[in-house]
Amino acid sequence: AAQGQSEEKRNEMLVAANKEIDNVRRQLDEERGRIAAEEAAVAATNARVKELEEQLLDADEVRRQLHNQIQELRGNVRVFARMRPPETGTQCAVKAIDVESMSITDRLGDEAVFSFDKCFGPEATQEDIFEDVSQLVQSALDGYKVCLFSYGQTGSGKTHTMLGDQHNEETRGIIPRAVAKVVEASEANAKKGWKYRMCASYVEIYNEQVRDLLKAGSGHSDKHSIAHVDGVTEVSGVNKEPVESVEAAAGLVRRAAAARAVEATQMNAVSSRSHTIFMLYITGEHEASGSRLTGCLNLVDLAGSERVGRSGAEGARLKEACAINKSLSCLGDVFQALSNGQKHIPYRNSKLTYLLQPCLGGDGKTLMFVNINPEAPSAEESMCSLKFAAQVNAVELGRGGAKRNIVSGIGKKEDKEDSSSGEKKPDDKKKVGKRPATARTAAGAAKKSKR
């Protein structure tokens, strides 16, 4: 463009070009400065995010320790009693005194009072029940072995407590509510960097044989063997289905419940003739910290104990009743041995107790629901159930406390932790805060009330 122009014109054009170059250089320097400031701000933000993530992990760990310290102080074996609503116009032998006590009057008119960790009267809702159970369910997500089971005579409301009406939101039982809570909590923890994998098995023990409730058309078989792998119960040859959503879990529970063995007796139109065990296996990983934890939630609906004279069991029903009562007797023997501090605990005397061994052996957390029929004709069975529950409530599982199964870092497993402090617990340290169950006379109860 400068060719053919005068020297003066060319100089003017050169000056203008230099000014434009200087302006572009100035803009470029300003842009570089802005980029550098933004990079510094991003680096500062990333450092702050990392710091906050570390604080969040620390806070979450403190939350776990405090949560499980509370559970530890309440006792590794806890017993809740629940009274079934009586039929209208029926005389009752059992009554709820307060949130920790129930009284029962025998046929001679003598009254005894039993105290447990929590007592629920006939007005208690399914939501009331689960509110107190949910904190223990959380421990399974934190890497502990947790077992909840219901005990009581046939017709006392065990299956209602554990399963309820799964098609009704308000009357759902512990099992569907517990699985939903674990799934929802795992989704919430995903925001903290945790990734969970969950799978479930659902089996029943019928006449000392195991059946897979998640396998269509499966029969009861001795081929399903029970093994304990890294302290977790495994049943060979049964389906393990992934649990990825609340809806999937609910469908799995409904399918298994429909396959359970039930029959009519003179005491219960739909009496459960088997013990069912829902086993939820939980694995959580946190990539940033290299932590990996494994927990297990066992939810057990026991078949009801029954007196053959009252239930009218004959033939196949009689055989079922004998097998049920024998396995429940074995469960009683296990708790008796634990209560006495015996070295040998007879877990292998029945498939039920052998399956529950990891949770009852001292490393887990156990909650038993004793379900009570308050009506006078069932007073004898109710007294037996309350006495058994009192025996269970006096048991302390292992002096070392429940153990959390967590690996920190790659390939490095932490010492087994006491849930209250996160430190390895000495063998001679006794558990604090366990209040044994008591059975006392009505006069003693009145004296206590007066004081």
Coordinates of C-alpha atoms in Angstrom, one line a residue:
A1 CA 0.0 0.0 0.0
A2 CA 3.0 2.3 0.6
Q3 CA 4.4 1.8 -2.9
G4 CA 4.1 4.9 -5.0
Q5 CA 3.4 7.1 -2.0
S6 CA 5.5 10.0 -1.0
E7 CA 8.0 9.6 1.8
E8 CA 5.9 11.8 4.1
K9 CA 2.8 9.6 3.5
R10 CA 4.9 6.4 4.1
N11 CA 6.1 7.8 7.4
E12 CA 2.5 8.6 8.5
M13 CA 1.5 5.1 7.6
L14 CA 4.4 3.6 9.6
V15 CA 3.6 5.7 12.7
A16 CA 0.0 4.5 12.5
A17 CA 1.1 0.9 12.2
N18 CA 3.4 1.2 15.1
K19 CA 0.6 2.7 17.3
E20 CA -1.6 -0.2 16.3
I21 CA 1.1 -2.7 17.2
D22 CA 1.7 -1.0 20.6
N23 CA -2.1 -1.1 21.3
V24 CA -2.3 -4.8 20.4
R25 CA 0.8 -5.5 22.6
R26 CA -0.8 -3.7 25.5
Q27 CA -4.1 -5.6 25.1
L28 CA -2.1 -8.9 25.0
D29 CA -0.3 -8.0 28.2
E30 CA -3.6 -7.2 29.9
E31 CA -5.1 -10.5 28.7
R32 CA -2.0 -12.4 30.0
G33 CA -2.3 -10.6 33.3
R34 CA -6.0 -11.5 33.5
I35 CA -5.3 -15.1 32.6
A36 CA -2.6 -15.3 35.3
A37 CA -4.9 -13.9 37.9
E38 CA -7.7 -16.4 36.9
E39 CA -5.2 -19.3 37.1
A40 CA -4.1 -18.2 40.5
A41 CA -7.8 -17.9 41.6
V42 CA -8.5 -21.4 40.2
A43 CA -5.5 -22.8 42.0
A44 CA -6.6 -21.2 45.2
T45 CA -10.1 -22.5 44.7
N46 CA -8.8 -26.1 44.0
A47 CA -6.7 -25.9 47.1
R48 CA -9.7 -24.8 49.2
V49 CA -11.9 -27.5 47.7
K50 CA -9.3 -30.1 48.5
E51 CA -9.0 -28.8 52.1
L52 CA -12.8 -28.8 52.4
E53 CA -13.0 -32.4 51.1
E54 CA -10.4 -33.5 53.6
Q55 CA -12.4 -31.7 56.4
L56 CA -15.5 -33.4 55.1
L57 CA -13.9 -36.8 55.3
D58 CA -12.6 -36.1 58.8
A59 CA -16.1 -34.9 59.8
D60 CA -17.7 -37.9 58.3
E61 CA -15.3 -40.2 60.2
V62 CA -16.0 -38.3 63.4
R63 CA -19.7 -38.7 62.7
R64 CA -19.2 -42.5 62.2
Q65 CA -17.3 -42.8 65.5
L66 CA -19.8 -40.8 67.5
H67 CA -22.8 -42.6 65.9
N68 CA -21.3 -46.0 66.7
Q69 CA -20.1 -44.9 70.1
I70 CA -23.8 -44.2 70.9
Q71 CA -24.7 -47.7 69.6
E72 CA -21.9 -49.2 71.6
L73 CA -23.0 -47.6 74.9
R74 CA -26.5 -48.8 74.3
G75 CA -25.1 -52.3 74.0
N76 CA -24.0 -54.6 71.2
V77 CA -27.0 -56.8 72.0
R78 CA -30.2 -54.8 72.4
V79 CA -33.7 -56.1 72.9
F80 CA -36.9 -54.3 71.9
A81 CA -40.3 -55.7 73.0
R82 CA -43.5 -55.1 70.9
M83 CA -47.0 -55.9 72.0
R84 CA -49.5 -56.9 69.3
P85 CA -53.0 -55.2 69.5
P86 CA -55.4 -57.6 71.2
E87 CA -58.7 -58.7 69.6
T88 CA -61.6 -56.5 70.7
G89 CA -63.2 -57.6 73.9
T90 CA -60.3 -60.0 74.8
Q91 CA -58.9 -60.1 78.3
C92 CA -55.2 -59.2 78.3
A93 CA -52.5 -60.7 80.5
V94 CA -49.7 -58.3 79.3
K95 CA -49.6 -54.6 79.5
A96 CA -47.1 -51.9 78.7
I97 CA -46.0 -49.9 81.7
D98 CA -43.7 -47.4 80.1
V99 CA -41.2 -47.1 77.3
E100 CA -38.9 -49.7 78.9
S101 CA -41.2 -52.1 80.8
M102 CA -44.0 -54.6 80.4
S103 CA -45.9 -56.5 83.0
I104 CA -47.5 -60.0 82.7
T105 CA -49.9 -61.7 84.9
D106 CA -49.9 -65.5 85.0
R107 CA -52.8 -67.8 85.5
L108 CA -52.3 -67.8 89.3
G109 CA -52.6 -64.0 89.4
D110 CA -48.9 -63.3 90.0
E111 CA -47.5 -60.3 88.2
A112 CA -43.9 -60.0 86.9
V113 CA -42.3 -57.0 85.3
F114 CA -39.7 -57.2 82.5
S115 CA -37.5 -54.3 81.4
F116 CA -35.8 -54.0 78.1
D117 CA -34.0 -51.4 76.0
K118 CA -37.3 -50.3 74.5
C119 CA -40.9 -51.4 74.8
F120 CA -43.7 -50.6 72.3
G121 CA -47.3 -50.8 73.2
P122 CA -50.1 -51.9 70.8
E123 CA -50.5 -48.3 69.6
A124 CA -47.0 -48.1 68.1
T125 CA -46.8 -47.7 64.4
Q126 CA -44.4 -49.2 61.9
E127 CA -42.8 -45.8 61.6
D128 CA -42.3 -45.6 65.4
I129 CA -40.6 -49.0 65.3
F130 CA -38.2 -48.1 62.5
E131 CA -37.2 -44.8 64.0
D132 CA -35.4 -46.6 66.8
V133 CA -34.1 -49.3 64.4
S134 CA -32.7 -47.0 61.7
Q135 CA -29.7 -45.9 63.7
L136 CA -28.5 -49.5 63.9
V137 CA -29.1 -49.9 60.2
Q138 CA -26.8 -47.0 59.5
S139 CA -24.0 -49.0 61.2
A140 CA -24.1 -51.5 58.3
L141 CA -23.3 -48.7 55.9
D142 CA -20.4 -47.7 58.1
G143 CA -18.8 -51.1 57.8
Y144 CA -20.2 -53.2 60.6
K145 CA -22.0 -56.5 60.7
V146 CA -25.6 -55.9 61.9
C147 CA -28.3 -58.4 62.6
L148 CA -32.0 -57.7 63.4
F149 CA -34.3 -60.6 64.2
S150 CA -37.8 -61.1 65.5
Y151 CA -38.7 -63.7 68.1
G152 CA -42.0 -64.8 69.6
Q153 CA -44.9 -67.3 69.5
T154 CA -46.8 -67.9 66.3
G155 CA -49.4 -65.2 65.7
S156 CA -47.6 -62.5 67.8
G157 CA -46.9 -60.2 64.9
K158 CA -43.3 -61.0 63.9
T159 CA -43.8 -61.0 60.1
H160 CA -45.9 -57.8 60.4
T161 CA -43.0 -56.2 62.3
M162 CA -40.3 -57.4 59.8
L163 CA -42.3 -57.2 56.5
G164 CA -45.6 -55.5 57.0
D165 CA -47.8 -54.6 54.0
Q166 CA -45.2 -53.7 51.4
H167 CA -47.9 -52.2 49.2
N168 CA -48.8 -49.6 51.8
E169 CA -46.2 -46.9 52.6
E170 CA -47.4 -46.5 56.2
T171 CA -47.5 -50.2 57.2
R172 CA -44.2 -51.4 55.6
G173 CA -42.0 -53.3 58.0
I174 CA -38.4 -53.2 59.0
I175 CA -37.0 -55.1 56.1
P176 CA -38.3 -52.9 53.2
R177 CA -37.7 -49.7 55.2
A178 CA -34.1 -50.8 56.2
V179 CA -33.1 -51.6 52.6
A180 CA -34.6 -48.3 51.4
K181 CA -32.7 -46.4 54.0
V182 CA -29.4 -48.1 53.0
V183 CA -29.9 -47.3 49.3
E184 CA -30.9 -43.7 50.0
A185 CA -28.0 -43.1 52.4
S186 CA -25.5 -44.6 49.9
E187 CA -26.8 -42.1 47.3
A188 CA -26.4 -39.2 49.7
N189 CA -22.8 -40.4 50.5
A190 CA -22.0 -40.4 46.8
K191 CA -21.8 -36.6 47.1
K192 CA -18.9 -37.1 49.5
G193 CA -17.0 -39.3 47.1
W194 CA -18.2 -42.7 48.2
K195 CA -19.2 -45.3 45.7
Y196 CA -21.2 -48.2 47.0
R197 CA -22.0 -51.6 45.6
M198 CA -24.8 -53.6 47.1
C199 CA -26.2 -57.1 46.5
A200 CA -28.7 -59.2 48.4
S201 CA -29.6 -62.8 49.1
Y202 CA -32.8 -64.0 50.6
V203 CA -33.1 -67.5 51.9
E204 CA -35.4 -69.5 54.2
I205 CA -34.5 -72.4 56.6
Y206 CA -37.3 -75.0 56.5
N207 CA -36.9 -78.3 58.4
E208 CA -33.2 -77.6 58.7
Q209 CA -32.8 -77.2 54.9
V210 CA -32.0 -74.1 53.0
R211 CA -34.0 -72.7 50.1
D212 CA -33.2 -69.7 47.8
L213 CA -36.2 -67.4 47.8
L214 CA -34.9 -65.5 44.8
K215 CA -34.7 -68.5 42.5
A216 CA -38.0 -69.3 41.0
G217 CA -39.0 -72.9 41.5
S218 CA -36.1 -73.8 43.8
G219 CA -36.6 -76.5 46.4
H220 CA -35.2 -77.0 49.9
S221 CA -31.9 -78.6 49.7
D222 CA -28.9 -79.7 51.9
K223 CA -26.7 -78.7 49.0
H224 CA -26.7 -75.1 50.1
S225 CA -23.9 -74.9 52.6
I226 CA -23.2 -72.1 55.0
A227 CA -19.7 -70.6 55.2
H228 CA -18.2 -67.6 56.9
V229 CA -15.8 -65.6 54.7
D230 CA -13.9 -62.8 56.4
G231 CA -16.5 -62.8 59.1
V232 CA -19.4 -62.5 56.7
T233 CA -22.0 -65.2 56.1
E234 CA -22.2 -66.8 52.6
V235 CA -24.6 -69.4 51.5
S236 CA -23.4 -71.4 48.5
G237 CA -25.4 -71.7 45.3
V238 CA -27.9 -69.0 46.1
N239 CA -28.6 -65.9 43.9
K240 CA -27.0 -62.6 44.8
E241 CA -28.9 -59.9 43.1
P242 CA -27.6 -56.3 42.8
V243 CA -29.5 -53.6 44.7
E244 CA -29.3 -50.4 42.7
S245 CA -32.5 -48.5 43.7
V246 CA -35.2 -48.4 46.3
E247 CA -37.7 -49.7 43.7
A248 CA -35.5 -52.7 42.8
A249 CA -35.0 -53.5 46.4
A250 CA -38.7 -53.4 47.1
G251 CA -39.4 -55.7 44.2
L252 CA -36.8 -58.2 45.4
V253 CA -38.3 -58.3 48.9
R254 CA -41.9 -58.7 47.6
R255 CA -40.8 -61.6 45.3
A256 CA -39.1 -63.4 48.2
A257 CA -41.9 -62.9 50.6
A258 CA -44.4 -64.4 48.2
A259 CA -42.3 -67.5 47.9
R260 CA -42.0 -68.2 51.7
A261 CA -43.6 -71.3 53.2
V262 CA -46.8 -70.5 55.2
E263 CA -49.6 -72.6 56.3
A264 CA -52.8 -72.3 58.4
T265 CA -52.9 -73.5 62.0
Q266 CA -55.4 -73.2 64.8
M267 CA -53.4 -70.2 66.2
N268 CA -52.6 -68.4 62.9
A269 CA -54.3 -68.5 59.5
V270 CA -50.9 -67.7 57.8
S271 CA -48.3 -69.2 60.1
S272 CA -44.7 -68.9 58.9
R273 CA -43.3 -72.4 58.7
S274 CA -39.7 -71.3 58.1
H275 CA -37.0 -68.8 59.2
T276 CA -36.2 -66.3 56.5
I277 CA -32.9 -64.4 56.4
F278 CA -32.4 -61.3 54.1
M279 CA -28.7 -60.7 53.7
L280 CA -27.6 -57.3 52.3
Y281 CA -23.9 -57.1 51.4
I282 CA -22.4 -53.6 51.3
T283 CA -19.1 -52.5 49.8
G284 CA -18.0 -48.8 49.8
E285 CA -15.0 -47.2 48.3
H286 CA -13.6 -43.7 48.5
E287 CA -11.1 -43.1 45.7
A288 CA -9.6 -39.9 47.1
S289 CA -8.6 -41.4 50.5
G290 CA -8.1 -45.0 49.2
S291 CA -10.5 -46.3 51.9
R292 CA -12.7 -49.4 51.4
L293 CA -15.3 -50.7 53.8
T294 CA -17.5 -53.8 53.8
G295 CA -20.7 -54.1 55.9
C296 CA -23.5 -56.7 56.1
L297 CA -27.1 -56.3 57.2
N298 CA -28.9 -59.5 58.2
L299 CA -32.7 -59.2 58.7
V300 CA -34.3 -62.3 60.1
D301 CA -37.9 -63.2 60.5
L302 CA -38.1 -66.3 62.7
A303 CA -40.8 -68.8 62.5
G304 CA -43.0 -68.7 65.6
S305 CA -42.6 -71.0 68.6
E306 CA -45.8 -73.0 69.3
R307 CA -47.3 -75.5 71.6
V308 CA -48.5 -78.4 69.4
G309 CA -51.6 -78.8 71.7
R310 CA -52.8 -75.3 70.9
S311 CA -51.7 -75.1 67.3
G312 CA -53.3 -78.4 66.4
A313 CA -50.3 -79.3 64.2
E314 CA -50.4 -82.8 62.6
G315 CA -48.5 -84.6 59.9
A316 CA -46.3 -82.2 58.0
R317 CA -47.3 -79.3 60.2
L318 CA -46.2 -81.3 63.3
K319 CA -42.8 -82.0 61.7
E320 CA -42.4 -78.3 60.9
A321 CA -43.3 -77.4 64.4
C322 CA -40.7 -79.7 65.8
A323 CA -38.0 -78.4 63.5
I324 CA -39.0 -74.8 64.4
N325 CA -39.0 -75.3 68.1
K326 CA -35.7 -77.3 68.0
S327 CA -33.9 -74.5 66.1
L328 CA -35.3 -71.8 68.5
S329 CA -34.1 -74.0 71.4
C330 CA -30.7 -74.0 69.8
L331 CA -30.8 -70.2 69.6
G332 CA -31.6 -70.2 73.3
D333 CA -28.7 -72.5 74.0
V334 CA -26.3 -70.1 72.1
F335 CA -27.4 -67.1 74.2
Q336 CA -27.3 -69.1 77.4
A337 CA -23.7 -70.1 76.6
L338 CA -22.8 -66.5 75.7
S339 CA -24.4 -65.3 78.9
N340 CA -22.4 -67.8 81.0
G341 CA -19.2 -66.9 79.2
Q342 CA -18.6 -70.4 78.0
K343 CA -15.6 -71.1 75.8
H344 CA -17.6 -73.4 73.5
I345 CA -20.7 -71.8 71.9
P346 CA -22.9 -74.4 70.1
Y347 CA -23.5 -72.4 66.9
R348 CA -23.3 -75.6 64.8
N349 CA -26.3 -77.2 66.5
S350 CA -28.6 -75.7 63.9
K351 CA -28.4 -74.0 60.5
L352 CA -30.1 -70.9 62.0
T353 CA -27.5 -70.3 64.7
Y354 CA -24.6 -71.2 62.4
L355 CA -25.8 -68.7 59.8
L356 CA -26.0 -66.0 62.5
Q357 CA -22.7 -66.8 64.1
P358 CA -20.7 -63.7 62.8
C359 CA -23.2 -61.3 64.2
L360 CA -23.6 -63.2 67.5
G361 CA -19.9 -64.0 67.9
G362 CA -18.9 -60.6 69.3
D363 CA -17.8 -58.6 66.2
G364 CA -21.3 -57.5 65.2
K365 CA -24.3 -55.5 66.5
T366 CA -27.5 -57.4 67.2
L367 CA -31.0 -56.3 67.9
M368 CA -33.8 -58.7 68.8
F369 CA -37.5 -57.9 68.7
V370 CA -39.6 -60.0 71.0
N371 CA -43.1 -59.9 69.8
I372 CA -45.8 -60.5 72.4
N373 CA -49.4 -61.6 72.1
P374 CA -51.0 -59.9 75.1
E375 CA -54.2 -62.1 75.2
A376 CA -54.8 -64.2 78.4
P377 CA -54.9 -67.6 76.6
S378 CA -51.3 -66.9 75.3
A379 CA -49.9 -65.9 78.7
E380 CA -47.8 -69.0 79.1
E381 CA -46.1 -68.5 75.7
S382 CA -45.7 -64.8 76.4
M383 CA -44.0 -65.5 79.7
C384 CA -41.6 -67.8 78.0
S385 CA -40.8 -65.2 75.3
L386 CA -40.3 -62.5 77.8
K387 CA -37.9 -64.7 79.9
F388 CA -36.0 -65.6 76.8
A389 CA -35.7 -61.9 75.8
A390 CA -34.5 -61.1 79.3
Q391 CA -31.8 -63.7 79.0
V392 CA -30.7 -62.3 75.6
N393 CA -30.7 -58.7 77.0
A394 CA -28.2 -59.8 79.7
V395 CA -25.7 -61.0 77.2
E396 CA -22.6 -58.9 76.3
L397 CA -21.1 -59.9 72.9
G398 CA -17.4 -59.9 73.2
R399 CA -15.4 -57.6 75.5
G400 CA -13.7 -55.9 72.6
G401 CA -16.9 -54.4 71.1
A402 CA -18.1 -54.4 67.5
K403 CA -15.5 -54.3 64.8
R404 CA -15.6 -52.1 61.8
N405 CA -14.3 -53.7 58.5
I406 CA -12.4 -51.0 56.7
V407 CA -9.2 -50.8 54.7
S408 CA -7.5 -47.4 54.6
G409 CA -5.2 -46.7 51.7
I410 CA -4.2 -49.2 49.0
G411 CA -3.6 -52.7 50.5
K412 CA -3.3 -51.5 54.1
K413 CA -5.9 -52.8 56.5
E414 CA -6.5 -50.9 59.7
D415 CA -6.5 -52.6 63.1
K416 CA -9.9 -53.8 64.2
E417 CA -11.5 -50.7 65.7
D418 CA -13.6 -50.2 68.8
S419 CA -16.6 -48.3 67.4
S420 CA -16.4 -45.7 70.1
S421 CA -12.8 -44.5 69.7
G422 CA -11.5 -45.8 66.5
E423 CA -8.6 -47.3 68.4
K424 CA -7.7 -50.9 69.0
K425 CA -9.5 -51.9 72.2
P426 CA -7.7 -53.8 75.0
D427 CA -9.0 -57.2 75.8
D428 CA -9.7 -56.4 79.4
K429 CA -11.9 -53.3 78.8
K430 CA -15.5 -53.9 79.6
K431 CA -18.4 -52.5 77.7
V432 CA -20.0 -49.5 79.3
G433 CA -23.7 -48.6 79.6
K434 CA -25.3 -52.0 79.2
R435 CA -28.4 -52.2 81.4
P436 CA -29.4 -55.9 81.9
A437 CA -33.0 -56.8 81.6
T438 CA -34.8 -57.6 84.9
A439 CA -37.9 -59.5 86.0
R440 CA -39.2 -58.2 89.3
T441 CA -42.4 -58.6 91.3
A442 CA -45.3 -56.2 91.1
A443 CA -44.6 -55.2 94.7
G444 CA -41.0 -54.4 93.8
A445 CA -42.2 -52.4 90.8
A446 CA -44.6 -50.4 93.1
K447 CA -41.9 -49.8 95.6
K448 CA -39.6 -48.4 92.8
S449 CA -42.4 -46.2 91.5
K450 CA -43.0 -44.9 95.1
R451 CA -39.4 -44.0 95.5

